[in-house]
């Protein structure tokens, strides 16, 4: 049982009214890229499209408001998350997807929750949303995009490692705090790769 077109269109309509035009365009780009990746890897297309659609549903609130909303609604934030406020929209996005948009599928909710940081042992859907957020057609800022876009359709784990590598390097360069989930994800995908190489 997937999400039907009625459900997708209902949520698209709300988001088109709530998000600013640039964010909505990004949202559609991520949603369709998620669907394409799900096709390439034989994952559930409806779930991928829905997770992509809702991944940034909480991004319209300023950080201070998001922190307040999390407190008020019992959304627990770790010290590491509070130290990298850019990740908080993902945690509150999960809450909104559940409470406001009626999404109960754990995998979809986790994909929203971890779309900014990643984490160790990500599901295929979590990887798809994380990667789609990075490569969707309107993105242009990240380095190495053409290469990363190709890799996305070849090997999800390799692609995750590549993006995490660039992200960690970028955040270190800016002396920004790096969320512990991101560092754990980076170690996890590095490990996967070395284990894979040993097998060969
Ligand atoms: Fe986001
Ligand atoms: Fe996004």
Short mmCIF file of C-alpha atoms and ligand atoms in Angstrom, two decimals:
data_model
loop_
_atom_site.label_atom_id
_atom_site.label_comp_id
_atom_site.label_asym_id
_atom_site.label_seq_id
_atom_site.Cartn_x
_atom_site.Cartn_y
_atom_site.Cartn_z
CA UNK A 1 0.00 0.00 0.00
CA UNK A 2 1.57 3.24 -1.11
CA UNK A 3 0.61 6.87 -1.12
CA UNK A 4 -1.93 7.61 -3.86
CA UNK A 5 -1.87 10.59 -6.18
CA UNK A 6 -4.68 12.24 -4.14
CA UNK A 7 -2.54 12.22 -1.03
CA UNK A 8 0.54 13.47 -2.89
CA UNK A 9 -1.46 16.28 -4.52
CA UNK A 10 -3.13 17.27 -1.25
CA UNK A 11 0.27 17.70 0.41
CA UNK A 12 1.77 19.43 -2.64
CA UNK A 13 -1.01 22.01 -2.51
CA UNK A 14 -0.44 22.79 1.18
CA UNK A 15 3.33 23.06 0.66
CA UNK A 16 2.93 25.30 -2.40
CA UNK A 17 1.01 27.73 -0.17
CA UNK A 18 3.28 27.48 2.89
CA UNK A 19 6.77 27.42 1.37
CA UNK A 20 8.37 30.29 -0.50
CA UNK A 21 8.59 29.68 -4.28
CA UNK A 22 12.30 28.79 -4.26
CA UNK A 23 11.89 26.28 -1.43
CA UNK A 24 8.83 24.77 -3.11
CA UNK A 25 10.73 24.38 -6.38
CA UNK A 26 13.55 22.64 -4.45
CA UNK A 27 10.95 20.45 -2.72
CA UNK A 28 9.53 19.28 -6.06
CA UNK A 29 13.03 18.69 -7.40
CA UNK A 30 13.91 16.53 -4.40
CA UNK A 31 10.59 14.66 -4.58
CA UNK A 32 11.03 13.75 -8.28
CA UNK A 33 14.71 12.91 -7.83
CA UNK A 34 13.72 10.60 -4.95
CA UNK A 35 11.21 8.89 -7.25
CA UNK A 36 13.87 8.46 -9.97
CA UNK A 37 16.37 6.98 -7.51
CA UNK A 38 13.70 4.64 -6.12
CA UNK A 39 13.08 3.44 -9.70
CA UNK A 40 16.79 2.88 -10.27
CA UNK A 41 17.16 0.80 -7.08
CA UNK A 42 13.81 -0.99 -6.98
CA UNK A 43 12.60 0.86 -3.86
CA UNK A 44 9.04 2.02 -3.13
CA UNK A 45 8.47 4.97 -5.49
CA UNK A 46 5.48 6.44 -3.61
CA UNK A 47 7.27 6.47 -0.29
CA UNK A 48 10.33 8.08 -1.86
CA UNK A 49 8.20 10.75 -3.57
CA UNK A 50 6.36 11.48 -0.31
CA UNK A 51 9.52 11.64 1.83
CA UNK A 52 11.09 14.02 -0.69
CA UNK A 53 7.99 16.18 -0.70
CA UNK A 54 7.97 16.58 3.07
CA UNK A 55 11.71 16.63 3.81
CA UNK A 56 11.88 20.44 4.23
CA UNK A 57 8.30 21.05 5.43
CA UNK A 58 9.64 22.67 8.63
CA UNK A 59 12.26 24.81 6.93
CA UNK A 60 10.01 27.86 6.70
CA UNK A 61 10.46 28.62 10.41
CA UNK A 62 13.49 30.56 11.69
CA UNK A 63 15.85 28.55 13.91
CA UNK A 64 14.83 30.23 17.15
CA UNK A 65 11.16 29.47 16.43
CA UNK A 66 12.02 25.86 15.57
CA UNK A 67 13.86 25.38 18.85
CA UNK A 68 10.86 26.79 20.74
CA UNK A 69 8.45 24.54 18.83
CA UNK A 70 10.59 21.50 19.56
CA UNK A 71 10.57 22.33 23.28
CA UNK A 72 6.84 22.93 23.35
CA UNK A 73 6.04 19.68 21.57
CA UNK A 74 8.52 17.44 23.33
CA UNK A 75 10.79 16.94 20.30
CA UNK A 76 14.09 16.01 21.93
CA UNK A 77 17.21 17.68 20.57
CA UNK A 78 20.67 16.42 21.48
CA UNK A 79 23.44 18.88 22.45
CA UNK A 80 25.09 18.12 19.13
CA UNK A 81 21.89 19.04 17.26
CA UNK A 82 21.51 22.26 19.22
CA UNK A 83 25.11 23.10 18.31
CA UNK A 84 24.35 22.73 14.59
CA UNK A 85 20.98 24.48 14.35
CA UNK A 86 20.76 23.88 10.57
CA UNK A 87 19.75 20.29 11.32
CA UNK A 88 16.80 21.13 13.58
CA UNK A 89 14.31 21.61 10.70
CA UNK A 90 14.80 17.92 9.93
CA UNK A 91 13.86 16.83 13.47
CA UNK A 92 10.86 19.13 13.61
CA UNK A 93 9.98 18.16 10.03
CA UNK A 94 9.56 14.59 11.21
CA UNK A 95 7.19 15.78 13.93
CA UNK A 96 5.17 17.87 11.44
CA UNK A 97 5.01 15.02 8.92
CA UNK A 98 3.49 12.83 11.63
CA UNK A 99 1.21 15.30 13.38
CA UNK A 100 0.24 17.68 10.62
CA UNK A 101 0.44 15.57 7.47
CA UNK A 102 -0.58 12.24 8.99
CA UNK A 103 2.47 10.24 7.86
CA UNK A 104 2.99 7.20 10.07
CA UNK A 105 5.47 5.15 8.03
CA UNK A 106 8.63 4.93 10.18
CA UNK A 107 10.97 4.74 7.20
CA UNK A 108 9.50 7.89 5.64
CA UNK A 109 9.67 9.70 9.01
CA UNK A 110 13.29 8.63 9.53
CA UNK A 111 14.22 9.73 6.01
CA UNK A 112 12.92 13.22 6.88
CA UNK A 113 14.63 13.19 10.27
CA UNK A 114 18.07 12.27 8.92
CA UNK A 115 18.07 14.12 5.58
CA UNK A 116 20.58 16.74 6.74
CA UNK A 117 22.94 14.71 8.88
CA UNK A 118 22.70 11.14 7.64
CA UNK A 119 23.48 8.48 10.24
CA UNK A 120 25.10 5.07 10.54
CA UNK A 121 23.08 2.11 9.20
CA UNK A 122 20.81 4.26 7.01
CA UNK A 123 17.95 2.54 5.18
CA UNK A 124 17.84 2.68 1.37
CA UNK A 125 15.06 5.30 1.57
CA UNK A 126 17.08 7.43 4.01
CA UNK A 127 20.02 7.37 1.59
CA UNK A 128 17.76 8.24 -1.35
CA UNK A 129 16.33 11.34 0.37
CA UNK A 130 19.75 12.48 1.64
CA UNK A 131 21.26 12.14 -1.83
CA UNK A 132 18.27 13.65 -3.68
CA UNK A 133 18.48 16.74 -1.44
CA UNK A 134 22.08 17.18 -2.58
CA UNK A 135 21.71 16.50 -6.31
CA UNK A 136 18.22 17.74 -7.31
CA UNK A 137 18.20 19.69 -10.60
CA UNK A 138 18.15 23.21 -9.08
CA UNK A 139 21.20 22.62 -6.90
CA UNK A 140 24.30 24.27 -8.17
CA UNK A 141 26.47 25.29 -5.22
CA UNK A 142 28.10 22.01 -4.22
CA UNK A 143 31.39 21.10 -5.85
CA UNK A 144 31.69 17.98 -8.01
CA UNK A 145 27.95 17.83 -8.70
CA UNK A 146 28.13 16.24 -12.19
CA UNK A 147 30.24 13.41 -10.83
CA UNK A 148 28.10 12.96 -7.70
CA UNK A 149 24.91 12.95 -9.79
CA UNK A 150 26.27 10.10 -11.92
CA UNK A 151 27.42 8.18 -8.86
CA UNK A 152 23.94 8.51 -7.31
CA UNK A 153 22.52 6.25 -10.01
CA UNK A 154 25.42 3.80 -9.85
CA UNK A 155 25.97 3.08 -6.17
CA UNK A 156 24.10 4.60 -3.21
CA UNK A 157 26.76 3.74 -0.62
CA UNK A 158 29.62 5.14 -2.71
CA UNK A 159 27.55 8.26 -3.33
CA UNK A 160 26.80 8.69 0.39
CA UNK A 161 30.51 8.41 1.19
CA UNK A 162 31.39 10.95 -1.47
CA UNK A 163 28.84 13.52 -0.25
CA UNK A 164 29.75 12.98 3.41
CA UNK A 165 33.43 13.41 2.58
CA UNK A 166 32.77 16.72 0.84
CA UNK A 167 30.37 17.85 3.60
CA UNK A 168 32.78 17.09 6.44
CA UNK A 169 35.59 18.84 4.56
CA UNK A 170 33.38 21.86 3.90
CA UNK A 171 32.18 22.15 7.52
CA UNK A 172 35.73 21.74 8.86
CA UNK A 173 36.88 24.49 6.49
CA UNK A 174 34.23 26.80 7.92
CA UNK A 175 35.07 25.72 11.49
CA UNK A 176 31.41 24.80 11.92
CA UNK A 177 30.22 22.22 14.40
CA UNK A 178 29.67 18.85 12.76
CA UNK A 179 26.67 16.88 14.05
CA UNK A 180 27.64 13.58 15.66
CA UNK A 181 25.22 11.71 13.35
CA UNK A 182 27.16 13.08 10.36
CA UNK A 183 30.51 11.93 11.76
CA UNK A 184 29.07 8.50 12.58
CA UNK A 185 27.60 8.25 9.09
CA UNK A 186 30.96 9.18 7.57
CA UNK A 187 32.77 6.48 9.60
CA UNK A 188 30.05 3.95 8.76
CA UNK A 189 30.26 4.46 4.97
CA UNK A 190 34.09 4.52 5.08
CA UNK A 191 33.96 1.20 6.92
CA UNK A 192 31.51 -0.29 4.44
CA UNK A 193 33.85 0.62 1.62
CA UNK A 194 36.94 -0.91 3.23
CA UNK A 195 35.03 -4.11 4.08
CA UNK A 196 33.83 -4.23 0.49
CA UNK A 197 37.38 -3.85 -0.80
CA UNK A 198 38.65 -6.64 1.49
CA UNK A 199 36.08 -9.01 0.01
CA UNK A 200 37.35 -8.43 -3.51
FE1 LIG B 1 16.61 20.35 4.63
FE1 LIG B 2 16.22 20.30 1.18
#
